[in-house]
Amino acid sequence: MYALVDCNNFYASCERLFQPHLVGKPVAILSNNDGCIISRSDEARALGVPMGAPEFQVRDQLREHNVQVFSSNYALYGDLSQRVFAILRQFTPNVEEYSIDEAFVNFDGMTISDYHDYGLQMKNRIRKWLSIPVCVGIAPTKALSKVANKIARKFPNKTKGVYVIDTEEKRIKALKWTKVEDVWGIGHRMKKKMVARNIKTAYDFTDPMHTAWIKSQMGVVGLRLKKELEGESVLKLEDIANKRSIAITRSFPKKLTDYDALRERISTFASVCAEKLRAQHSCCQTIIVMLGTMDVGNARSRKHYSQAVTLPFSTHSTLTIVNTAIKILEQLYDQNKGLLFKNAGVIVTQLVNENEKQIDLFVDENPKHLQLMKAMDAINQKIGDRKVKIGTQGTKTWNMKQERLSPKYTTRFDQILTIKCQ
């Protein structure tokens, strides 16, 4: 049996953990640079606050309904997420961290007489220890556990936040209740095609008459999903794997046309990419630099310019990656002089394990880089905030616009919650 444990309104719940006066009040969370709404509490959703809307477009609506708005505090959210997963591992070691607020768990090899009670134990412990509300869906497959979780979320009073699909009758009833667009892995475009074919529910999706059509439209992925909904487990828990590519992209507070300012940004992005490579013991061979222009309010005006370079050897050296990124930037800048750039980014790809990198017979980087990078990482890890930089990064600090950022209660000593006892 599998369980999907999903945190309810996770970002809002994290904010409420240290600000309990927000419980029951509408809360909205903004993206980087306080741009768009990326999360809403149930109360904000009920007021019609749209997901993904730019904050400035719904500012009056937020003020009218007294919606509490916060800048995204990923340090806090990430730390609490790991605490939730740590609690789940007390119930079973088989935990797949599916997203920051969701996890699949597997109970194979365990003797559990009452899955509903076991799910309640998980739910209650997370609520008691972290004050984070969760719902638990339990079923024989991962796809069905997703369906069960939606039922638990939709009917909290009847299910107590936990729903178990453990009989054929429950499976069929759940599939007939689930709209096809709510099935895990079916997007908006596929939904239109299915509705046109009169596939309106998850139960319709499992009808044998649609098997050939599903194969032609969705391939093996669709057939696996169909088997999962029929109760046959074909999707197993996945191990946490290293990323296949690493990207650092940011929008600028103001449009940039000055080369030196762009070089500083690209150098910083490339340096962070190199640091992340070393953290996961990987090396890259291809480096991509991107520049973007955009006029606010005119999506059609967005244009992106990019160029890639593949090195003759794999590397995770900050010096090599930054120097390569700067050379790419020089070419892009010369080709697009006079443009005002709103965003930029660096991507490193073609990743390999640092112990499996192929040595080029004729070209390789300076072997002294390895020891230098180890020393840089050790110093930065000790004193924090990436104090040791390379010269092209400069000394200017570009902070994101985070005017409504809550304290980092669990990751910064100077921001720990203070309680006054009298």
PDB file of N, CA and C in Angstrom, residues 2-99:
ATOM      1  N   TYR A   2       0.352   2.293  -0.662  1.00  0.00           N
ATOM      2  CA  TYR A   2       1.023   3.579  -0.726  1.00  0.00           C
ATOM      3  C   TYR A   2       0.180   4.643  -0.028  1.00  0.00           C
ATOM      4  N   ALA A   3       0.854   5.668   0.441  1.00  0.00           N
ATOM      5  CA  ALA A   3       0.142   6.822   0.986  1.00  0.00           C
ATOM      6  C   ALA A   3       0.729   8.079   0.374  1.00  0.00           C
ATOM      7  N   LEU A   4      -0.148   9.027   0.048  1.00  0.00           N
ATOM      8  CA  LEU A   4       0.307  10.356  -0.344  1.00  0.00           C
ATOM      9  C   LEU A   4      -0.034  11.307   0.791  1.00  0.00           C
ATOM     10  N   VAL A   5       0.985  11.900   1.369  1.00  0.00           N
ATOM     11  CA  VAL A   5       0.802  12.860   2.455  1.00  0.00           C
ATOM     12  C   VAL A   5       1.023  14.251   1.874  1.00  0.00           C
ATOM     13  N   ASP A   6       0.003  15.078   1.923  1.00  0.00           N
ATOM     14  CA  ASP A   6       0.039  16.408   1.311  1.00  0.00           C
ATOM     15  C   ASP A   6      -0.251  17.464   2.369  1.00  0.00           C
ATOM     16  N   CYS A   7       0.636  18.439   2.495  1.00  0.00           N
ATOM     17  CA  CYS A   7       0.437  19.530   3.458  1.00  0.00           C
ATOM     18  C   CYS A   7      -0.587  20.521   2.896  1.00  0.00           C
ATOM     19  N   ASN A   8      -1.555  20.891   3.699  1.00  0.00           N
ATOM     20  CA  ASN A   8      -2.601  21.812   3.260  1.00  0.00           C
ATOM     21  C   ASN A   8      -2.094  23.249   3.288  1.00  0.00           C
ATOM     22  N   ASN A   9      -2.252  23.950   2.161  1.00  0.00           N
ATOM     23  CA  ASN A   9      -1.856  25.370   2.101  1.00  0.00           C
ATOM     24  C   ASN A   9      -0.474  25.557   2.737  1.00  0.00           C
ATOM     25  N   PHE A  10       0.512  24.810   2.244  1.00  0.00           N
ATOM     26  CA  PHE A  10       1.771  24.665   2.968  1.00  0.00           C
ATOM     27  C   PHE A  10       2.450  25.997   3.277  1.00  0.00           C
ATOM     28  N   TYR A  11       2.621  26.846   2.262  1.00  0.00           N
ATOM     29  CA  TYR A  11       3.319  28.117   2.511  1.00  0.00           C
ATOM     30  C   TYR A  11       2.565  28.957   3.534  1.00  0.00           C
ATOM     31  N   ALA A  12       1.250  29.018   3.394  1.00  0.00           N
ATOM     32  CA  ALA A  12       0.444  29.780   4.358  1.00  0.00           C
ATOM     33  C   ALA A  12       0.519  29.141   5.742  1.00  0.00           C
ATOM     34  N   SER A  13       0.518  27.807   5.795  1.00  0.00           N
ATOM     35  CA  SER A  13       0.606  27.120   7.091  1.00  0.00           C
ATOM     36  C   SER A  13       1.940  27.387   7.780  1.00  0.00           C
ATOM     37  N   CYS A  14       3.021  27.504   6.986  1.00  0.00           N
ATOM     38  CA  CYS A  14       4.325  27.817   7.563  1.00  0.00           C
ATOM     39  C   CYS A  14       4.317  29.208   8.183  1.00  0.00           C
ATOM     40  N   GLU A  15       3.682  30.162   7.510  1.00  0.00           N
ATOM     41  CA  GLU A  15       3.592  31.512   8.059  1.00  0.00           C
ATOM     42  C   GLU A  15       2.739  31.526   9.332  1.00  0.00           C
ATOM     43  N   ARG A  16       1.683  30.730   9.332  1.00  0.00           N
ATOM     44  CA  ARG A  16       0.789  30.694  10.491  1.00  0.00           C
ATOM     45  C   ARG A  16       1.436  30.017  11.697  1.00  0.00           C
ATOM     46  N   LEU A  17       2.427  29.172  11.461  1.00  0.00           N
ATOM     47  CA  LEU A  17       3.054  28.431  12.558  1.00  0.00           C
ATOM     48  C   LEU A  17       3.598  29.378  13.624  1.00  0.00           C
ATOM     49  N   PHE A  18       4.247  30.456  13.186  1.00  0.00           N
ATOM     50  CA  PHE A  18       4.824  31.406  14.132  1.00  0.00           C
ATOM     51  C   PHE A  18       3.978  32.676  14.285  1.00  0.00           C
ATOM     52  N   GLN A  19       2.873  32.738  13.553  1.00  0.00           N
ATOM     53  CA  GLN A  19       1.952  33.867  13.663  1.00  0.00           C
ATOM     54  C   GLN A  19       0.523  33.325  13.755  1.00  0.00           C
ATOM     55  N   PRO A  20       0.181  32.704  14.859  1.00  0.00           N
ATOM     56  CA  PRO A  20      -1.113  32.004  14.979  1.00  0.00           C
ATOM     57  C   PRO A  20      -2.329  32.911  14.822  1.00  0.00           C
ATOM     58  N   HIS A  21      -2.145  34.215  14.925  1.00  0.00           N
ATOM     59  CA  HIS A  21      -3.280  35.110  14.725  1.00  0.00           C
ATOM     60  C   HIS A  21      -3.760  35.094  13.275  1.00  0.00           C
ATOM     61  N   LEU A  22      -2.960  34.485  12.367  1.00  0.00           N
ATOM     62  CA  LEU A  22      -3.351  34.397  10.962  1.00  0.00           C
ATOM     63  C   LEU A  22      -4.254  33.195  10.674  1.00  0.00           C
ATOM     64  N   VAL A  23      -4.399  32.293  11.631  1.00  0.00           N
ATOM     65  CA  VAL A  23      -5.243  31.112  11.424  1.00  0.00           C
ATOM     66  C   VAL A  23      -6.679  31.561  11.173  1.00  0.00           C
ATOM     67  N   GLY A  24      -7.258  31.065  10.078  1.00  0.00           N
ATOM     68  CA  GLY A  24      -8.630  31.421   9.726  1.00  0.00           C
ATOM     69  C   GLY A  24      -8.753  32.684   8.898  1.00  0.00           C
ATOM     70  N   LYS A  25      -7.620  33.378   8.680  1.00  0.00           N
ATOM     71  CA  LYS A  25      -7.640  34.606   7.897  1.00  0.00           C
ATOM     72  C   LYS A  25      -7.039  34.345   6.509  1.00  0.00           C
ATOM     73  N   PRO A  26      -7.456  35.112   5.501  1.00  0.00           N
ATOM     74  CA  PRO A  26      -6.912  34.898   4.154  1.00  0.00           C
ATOM     75  C   PRO A  26      -5.444  35.289   4.067  1.00  0.00           C
ATOM     76  N   VAL A  27      -4.626  34.395   3.463  1.00  0.00           N
ATOM     77  CA  VAL A  27      -3.186  34.599   3.336  1.00  0.00           C
ATOM     78  C   VAL A  27      -2.771  34.311   1.898  1.00  0.00           C
ATOM     79  N   ALA A  28      -1.894  35.148   1.360  1.00  0.00           N
ATOM     80  CA  ALA A  28      -1.354  34.935   0.016  1.00  0.00           C
ATOM     81  C   ALA A  28       0.159  35.069   0.063  1.00  0.00           C
ATOM     82  N   ILE A  29       0.855  34.257  -0.739  1.00  0.00           N
ATOM     83  CA  ILE A  29       2.316  34.265  -0.789  1.00  0.00           C
ATOM     84  C   ILE A  29       2.745  34.696  -2.189  1.00  0.00           C
ATOM     85  N   LEU A  30       3.753  35.566  -2.256  1.00  0.00           N
ATOM     86  CA  LEU A  30       4.242  36.091  -3.523  1.00  0.00           C
ATOM     87  C   LEU A  30       5.494  35.365  -3.980  1.00  0.00           C
ATOM     88  N   SER A  31       5.756  35.418  -5.274  1.00  0.00           N
ATOM     89  CA  SER A  31       6.942  34.795  -5.862  1.00  0.00           C
ATOM     90  C   SER A  31       8.166  35.665  -5.615  1.00  0.00           C
ATOM     91  N   ASN A  32       9.306  35.254  -6.185  1.00  0.00           N
ATOM     92  CA  ASN A  32      10.529  36.043  -6.068  1.00  0.00           C
ATOM     93  C   ASN A  32      10.288  37.465  -6.555  1.00  0.00           C
ATOM     94  N   ASN A  33      10.929  38.423  -5.877  1.00  0.00           N
ATOM     95  CA  ASN A  33      10.772  39.840  -6.199  1.00  0.00           C
ATOM     96  C   ASN A  33       9.341  40.326  -6.018  1.00  0.00           C
ATOM     97  N   ASP A  34       8.569  39.601  -5.207  1.00  0.00           N
ATOM     98  CA  ASP A  34       7.190  39.999  -4.900  1.00  0.00           C
ATOM     99  C   ASP A  34       6.372  40.195  -6.180  1.00  0.00           C
ATOM    100  N   GLY A  35       6.555  39.269  -7.123  1.00  0.00           N
ATOM    101  CA  GLY A  35       5.897  39.412  -8.421  1.00  0.00           C
ATOM    102  C   GLY A  35       4.473  38.917  -8.466  1.00  0.00           C
ATOM    103  N   CYS A  36       4.304  37.586  -8.455  1.00  0.00           N
ATOM    104  CA  CYS A  36       2.980  36.981  -8.653  1.00  0.00           C
ATOM    105  C   CYS A  36       2.569  36.168  -7.424  1.00  0.00           C
ATOM    106  N   ILE A  37       1.280  35.904  -7.336  1.00  0.00           N
ATOM    107  CA  ILE A  37       0.752  35.079  -6.250  1.00  0.00           C
ATOM    108  C   ILE A  37       1.005  33.616  -6.582  1.00  0.00           C
ATOM    109  N   ILE A  38       1.740  32.931  -5.717  1.00  0.00           N
ATOM    110  CA  ILE A  38       2.078  31.535  -5.980  1.00  0.00           C
ATOM    111  C   ILE A  38       1.401  30.581  -5.005  1.00  0.00           C
ATOM    112  N   SER A  39       0.782  31.097  -3.963  1.00  0.00           N
ATOM    113  CA  SER A  39       0.095  30.232  -3.002  1.00  0.00           C
ATOM    114  C   SER A  39      -0.980  31.036  -2.291  1.00  0.00           C
ATOM    115  N   ARG A  40      -2.114  30.363  -2.013  1.00  0.00           N
ATOM    116  CA  ARG A  40      -3.221  31.020  -1.320  1.00  0.00           C
ATOM    117  C   ARG A  40      -3.782  30.073  -0.277  1.00  0.00           C
ATOM    118  N   SER A  41      -4.226  30.639   0.815  1.00  0.00           N
ATOM    119  CA  SER A  41      -4.962  29.835   1.796  1.00  0.00           C
ATOM    120  C   SER A  41      -6.366  29.588   1.268  1.00  0.00           C
ATOM    121  N   ASP A  42      -7.068  28.657   1.879  1.00  0.00           N
ATOM    122  CA  ASP A  42      -8.442  28.376   1.456  1.00  0.00           C
ATOM    123  C   ASP A  42      -9.314  29.629   1.569  1.00  0.00           C
ATOM    124  N   GLU A  43      -9.055  30.431   2.572  1.00  0.00           N
ATOM    125  CA  GLU A  43      -9.854  31.646   2.776  1.00  0.00           C
ATOM    126  C   GLU A  43      -9.629  32.645   1.640  1.00  0.00           C
ATOM    127  N   ALA A  44      -8.378  32.786   1.189  1.00  0.00           N
ATOM    128  CA  ALA A  44      -8.074  33.686   0.076  1.00  0.00           C
ATOM    129  C   ALA A  44      -8.649  33.155  -1.225  1.00  0.00           C
ATOM    130  N   ARG A  45      -8.611  31.838  -1.398  1.00  0.00           N
ATOM    131  CA  ARG A  45      -9.182  31.223  -2.596  1.00  0.00           C
ATOM    132  C   ARG A  45     -10.688  31.469  -2.646  1.00  0.00           C
ATOM    133  N   ALA A  46     -11.348  31.367  -1.499  1.00  0.00           N
ATOM    134  CA  ALA A  46     -12.796  31.581  -1.446  1.00  0.00           C
ATOM    135  C   ALA A  46     -13.174  33.024  -1.794  1.00  0.00           C
ATOM    136  N   LEU A  47     -12.249  33.951  -1.579  1.00  0.00           N
ATOM    137  CA  LEU A  47     -12.508  35.351  -1.912  1.00  0.00           C
ATOM    138  C   LEU A  47     -12.270  35.658  -3.384  1.00  0.00           C
ATOM    139  N   GLY A  48     -11.820  34.652  -4.127  1.00  0.00           N
ATOM    140  CA  GLY A  48     -11.595  34.842  -5.558  1.00  0.00           C
ATOM    141  C   GLY A  48     -10.232  35.384  -5.911  1.00  0.00           C
ATOM    142  N   VAL A  49      -9.273  35.331  -4.991  1.00  0.00           N
ATOM    143  CA  VAL A  49      -7.912  35.777  -5.296  1.00  0.00           C
ATOM    144  C   VAL A  49      -7.301  34.802  -6.300  1.00  0.00           C
ATOM    145  N   PRO A  50      -6.941  35.257  -7.501  1.00  0.00           N
ATOM    146  CA  PRO A  50      -6.489  34.334  -8.558  1.00  0.00           C
ATOM    147  C   PRO A  50      -5.048  33.878  -8.375  1.00  0.00           C
ATOM    148  N   MET A  51      -4.813  32.602  -8.629  1.00  0.00           N
ATOM    149  CA  MET A  51      -3.461  32.049  -8.572  1.00  0.00           C
ATOM    150  C   MET A  51      -2.664  32.542  -9.780  1.00  0.00           C
ATOM    151  N   GLY A  52      -1.416  32.936  -9.551  1.00  0.00           N
ATOM    152  CA  GLY A  52      -0.538  33.339 -10.636  1.00  0.00           C
ATOM    153  C   GLY A  52      -0.693  34.779 -11.079  1.00  0.00           C
ATOM    154  N   ALA A  53      -1.634  35.503 -10.500  1.00  0.00           N
ATOM    155  CA  ALA A  53      -1.856  36.885 -10.911  1.00  0.00           C
ATOM    156  C   ALA A  53      -0.743  37.791 -10.402  1.00  0.00           C
ATOM    157  N   PRO A  54      -0.271  38.747 -11.202  1.00  0.00           N
ATOM    158  CA  PRO A  54       0.695  39.731 -10.697  1.00  0.00           C
ATOM    159  C   PRO A  54       0.107  40.504  -9.527  1.00  0.00           C
ATOM    160  N   GLU A  55       0.910  40.731  -8.525  1.00  0.00           N
ATOM    161  CA  GLU A  55       0.412  41.377  -7.305  1.00  0.00           C
ATOM    162  C   GLU A  55      -0.175  42.755  -7.571  1.00  0.00           C
ATOM    163  N   PHE A  56       0.455  43.513  -8.466  1.00  0.00           N
ATOM    164  CA  PHE A  56      -0.023  44.871  -8.692  1.00  0.00           C
ATOM    165  C   PHE A  56      -1.414  44.899  -9.336  1.00  0.00           C
ATOM    166  N   GLN A  57      -1.780  43.820 -10.040  1.00  0.00           N
ATOM    167  CA  GLN A  57      -3.086  43.779 -10.685  1.00  0.00           C
ATOM    168  C   GLN A  57      -4.221  43.492  -9.699  1.00  0.00           C
ATOM    169  N   VAL A  58      -3.919  42.813  -8.597  1.00  0.00           N
ATOM    170  CA  VAL A  58      -4.964  42.463  -7.624  1.00  0.00           C
ATOM    171  C   VAL A  58      -4.737  43.166  -6.291  1.00  0.00           C
ATOM    172  N   ARG A  59      -3.892  44.191  -6.298  1.00  0.00           N
ATOM    173  CA  ARG A  59      -3.566  44.889  -5.055  1.00  0.00           C
ATOM    174  C   ARG A  59      -4.802  45.449  -4.356  1.00  0.00           C
ATOM    175  N   ASP A  60      -5.699  46.058  -5.131  1.00  0.00           N
ATOM    176  CA  ASP A  60      -6.913  46.638  -4.533  1.00  0.00           C
ATOM    177  C   ASP A  60      -7.796  45.554  -3.923  1.00  0.00           C
ATOM    178  N   GLN A  61      -7.904  44.410  -4.617  1.00  0.00           N
ATOM    179  CA  GLN A  61      -8.705  43.297  -4.108  1.00  0.00           C
ATOM    180  C   GLN A  61      -8.122  42.759  -2.803  1.00  0.00           C
ATOM    181  N   LEU A  62      -6.808  42.657  -2.724  1.00  0.00           N
ATOM    182  CA  LEU A  62      -6.151  42.166  -1.513  1.00  0.00           C
ATOM    183  C   LEU A  62      -6.402  43.115  -0.334  1.00  0.00           C
ATOM    184  N   ARG A  63      -6.320  44.407  -0.609  1.00  0.00           N
ATOM    185  CA  ARG A  63      -6.550  45.389   0.449  1.00  0.00           C
ATOM    186  C   ARG A  63      -8.011  45.394   0.882  1.00  0.00           C
ATOM    187  N   GLU A  64      -8.911  45.288  -0.077  1.00  0.00           N
ATOM    188  CA  GLU A  64     -10.340  45.331   0.238  1.00  0.00           C
ATOM    189  C   GLU A  64     -10.735  44.209   1.181  1.00  0.00           C
ATOM    190  N   HIS A  65     -10.180  43.019   0.974  1.00  0.00           N
ATOM    191  CA  HIS A  65     -10.541  41.856   1.788  1.00  0.00           C
ATOM    192  C   HIS A  65      -9.545  41.607   2.912  1.00  0.00           C
ATOM    193  N   ASN A  66      -8.609  42.544   3.102  1.00  0.00           N
ATOM    194  CA  ASN A  66      -7.626  42.431   4.183  1.00  0.00           C
ATOM    195  C   ASN A  66      -6.859  41.107   4.121  1.00  0.00           C
ATOM    196  N   VAL A  67      -6.432  40.745   2.910  1.00  0.00           N
ATOM    197  CA  VAL A  67      -5.637  39.531   2.730  1.00  0.00           C
ATOM    198  C   VAL A  67      -4.208  39.801   3.212  1.00  0.00           C
ATOM    199  N   GLN A  68      -3.697  38.930   4.072  1.00  0.00           N
ATOM    200  CA  GLN A  68      -2.337  39.063   4.582  1.00  0.00           C
ATOM    201  C   GLN A  68      -1.375  38.517   3.522  1.00  0.00           C
ATOM    202  N   VAL A  69      -0.491  39.377   3.031  1.00  0.00           N
ATOM    203  CA  VAL A  69       0.397  39.026   1.923  1.00  0.00           C
ATOM    204  C   VAL A  69       1.841  38.944   2.425  1.00  0.00           C
ATOM    205  N   PHE A  70       2.550  37.865   2.007  1.00  0.00           N
ATOM    206  CA  PHE A  70       3.927  37.657   2.436  1.00  0.00           C
ATOM    207  C   PHE A  70       4.825  37.402   1.229  1.00  0.00           C
ATOM    208  N   SER A  71       6.071  37.860   1.330  1.00  0.00           N
ATOM    209  CA  SER A  71       7.093  37.464   0.366  1.00  0.00           C
ATOM    210  C   SER A  71       7.454  36.001   0.633  1.00  0.00           C
ATOM    211  N   SER A  72       7.812  35.277  -0.415  1.00  0.00           N
ATOM    212  CA  SER A  72       8.144  33.862  -0.244  1.00  0.00           C
ATOM    213  C   SER A  72       9.402  33.714   0.608  1.00  0.00           C
ATOM    214  N   ASN A  73       9.298  32.903   1.656  1.00  0.00           N
ATOM    215  CA  ASN A  73      10.380  32.671   2.617  1.00  0.00           C
ATOM    216  C   ASN A  73      10.847  31.223   2.461  1.00  0.00           C
ATOM    217  N   TYR A  74      11.620  30.963   1.392  1.00  0.00           N
ATOM    218  CA  TYR A  74      11.960  29.582   1.058  1.00  0.00           C
ATOM    219  C   TYR A  74      12.861  28.923   2.093  1.00  0.00           C
ATOM    220  N   ALA A  75      13.645  29.712   2.820  1.00  0.00           N
ATOM    221  CA  ALA A  75      14.470  29.125   3.879  1.00  0.00           C
ATOM    222  C   ALA A  75      13.585  28.496   4.947  1.00  0.00           C
ATOM    223  N   LEU A  76      12.518  29.192   5.326  1.00  0.00           N
ATOM    224  CA  LEU A  76      11.584  28.670   6.327  1.00  0.00           C
ATOM    225  C   LEU A  76      10.805  27.485   5.774  1.00  0.00           C
ATOM    226  N   TYR A  77      10.279  27.624   4.559  1.00  0.00           N
ATOM    227  CA  TYR A  77       9.466  26.559   3.974  1.00  0.00           C
ATOM    228  C   TYR A  77      10.278  25.273   3.778  1.00  0.00           C
ATOM    229  N   GLY A  78      11.503  25.431   3.286  1.00  0.00           N
ATOM    230  CA  GLY A  78      12.337  24.255   3.049  1.00  0.00           C
ATOM    231  C   GLY A  78      12.690  23.527   4.336  1.00  0.00           C
ATOM    232  N   ASP A  79      12.978  24.277   5.388  1.00  0.00           N
ATOM    233  CA  ASP A  79      13.334  23.656   6.666  1.00  0.00           C
ATOM    234  C   ASP A  79      12.139  22.905   7.255  1.00  0.00           C
ATOM    235  N   LEU A  80      10.960  23.516   7.230  1.00  0.00           N
ATOM    236  CA  LEU A  80       9.774  22.847   7.770  1.00  0.00           C
ATOM    237  C   LEU A  80       9.385  21.640   6.922  1.00  0.00           C
ATOM    238  N   SER A  81       9.621  21.735   5.626  1.00  0.00           N
ATOM    239  CA  SER A  81       9.354  20.593   4.752  1.00  0.00           C
ATOM    240  C   SER A  81      10.191  19.383   5.169  1.00  0.00           C
ATOM    241  N   GLN A  82      11.474  19.600   5.420  1.00  0.00           N
ATOM    242  CA  GLN A  82      12.339  18.499   5.830  1.00  0.00           C
ATOM    243  C   GLN A  82      11.924  17.937   7.185  1.00  0.00           C
ATOM    244  N   ARG A  83      11.371  18.776   8.047  1.00  0.00           N
ATOM    245  CA  ARG A  83      10.898  18.285   9.339  1.00  0.00           C
ATOM    246  C   ARG A  83       9.664  17.397   9.168  1.00  0.00           C
ATOM    247  N   VAL A  84       8.798  17.759   8.226  1.00  0.00           N
ATOM    248  CA  VAL A  84       7.634  16.913   7.937  1.00  0.00           C
ATOM    249  C   VAL A  84       8.095  15.549   7.435  1.00  0.00           C
ATOM    250  N   PHE A  85       9.052  15.533   6.495  1.00  0.00           N
ATOM    251  CA  PHE A  85       9.540  14.276   5.937  1.00  0.00           C
ATOM    252  C   PHE A  85      10.240  13.429   7.010  1.00  0.00           C
ATOM    253  N   ALA A  86      10.921  14.095   7.936  1.00  0.00           N
ATOM    254  CA  ALA A  86      11.596  13.362   9.011  1.00  0.00           C
ATOM    255  C   ALA A  86      10.579  12.654   9.901  1.00  0.00           C
ATOM    256  N   ILE A  87       9.443  13.290  10.145  1.00  0.00           N
ATOM    257  CA  ILE A  87       8.386  12.648  10.940  1.00  0.00           C
ATOM    258  C   ILE A  87       7.822  11.451  10.192  1.00  0.00           C
ATOM    259  N   LEU A  88       7.622  11.588   8.890  1.00  0.00           N
ATOM    260  CA  LEU A  88       7.088  10.468   8.105  1.00  0.00           C
ATOM    261  C   LEU A  88       8.027   9.260   8.157  1.00  0.00           C
ATOM    262  N   ARG A  89       9.336   9.499   8.199  1.00  0.00           N
ATOM    263  CA  ARG A  89      10.297   8.391   8.243  1.00  0.00           C
ATOM    264  C   ARG A  89      10.271   7.657   9.580  1.00  0.00           C
ATOM    265  N   GLN A  90       9.580   8.210  10.562  1.00  0.00           N
ATOM    266  CA  GLN A  90       9.389   7.494  11.817  1.00  0.00           C
ATOM    267  C   GLN A  90       8.331   6.402  11.663  1.00  0.00           C
ATOM    268  N   PHE A  91       7.511   6.521  10.624  1.00  0.00           N
ATOM    269  CA  PHE A  91       6.458   5.527  10.383  1.00  0.00           C
ATOM    270  C   PHE A  91       6.869   4.489   9.350  1.00  0.00           C
ATOM    271  N   THR A  92       7.737   4.875   8.407  1.00  0.00           N
ATOM    272  CA  THR A  92       8.266   3.948   7.410  1.00  0.00           C
ATOM    273  C   THR A  92       9.503   4.575   6.789  1.00  0.00           C
ATOM    274  N   PRO A  93      10.542   3.773   6.524  1.00  0.00           N
ATOM    275  CA  PRO A  93      11.745   4.339   5.896  1.00  0.00           C
ATOM    276  C   PRO A  93      11.556   4.629   4.419  1.00  0.00           C
ATOM    277  N   ASN A  94      10.488   4.114   3.840  1.00  0.00           N
ATOM    278  CA  ASN A  94      10.256   4.250   2.398  1.00  0.00           C
ATOM    279  C   ASN A  94       9.480   5.530   2.106  1.00  0.00           C
ATOM    280  N   VAL A  95      10.203   6.624   1.962  1.00  0.00           N
ATOM    281  CA  VAL A  95       9.592   7.934   1.738  1.00  0.00           C
ATOM    282  C   VAL A  95      10.194   8.561   0.485  1.00  0.00           C
ATOM    283  N   GLU A  96       9.327   8.976  -0.429  1.00  0.00           N
ATOM    284  CA  GLU A  96       9.746   9.704  -1.628  1.00  0.00           C
ATOM    285  C   GLU A  96       9.297  11.152  -1.505  1.00  0.00           C
ATOM    286  N   GLU A  97      10.250  12.074  -1.459  1.00  0.00           N
ATOM    287  CA  GLU A  97       9.933  13.496  -1.367  1.00  0.00           C
ATOM    288  C   GLU A  97       9.500  13.977  -2.750  1.00  0.00           C
ATOM    289  N   TYR A  98       8.201  13.985  -2.980  1.00  0.00           N
ATOM    290  CA  TYR A  98       7.682  14.282  -4.313  1.00  0.00           C
ATOM    291  C   TYR A  98       7.767  15.771  -4.628  1.00  0.00           C
ATOM    292  N   SER A  99       7.499  16.622  -3.674  1.00  0.00           N
ATOM    293  CA  SER A  99       7.642  18.065  -3.818  1.00  0.00           C
ATOM    294  C   SER A  99       7.875  18.647  -2.430  1.00  0.00           C
TER     295      SER A  99
END
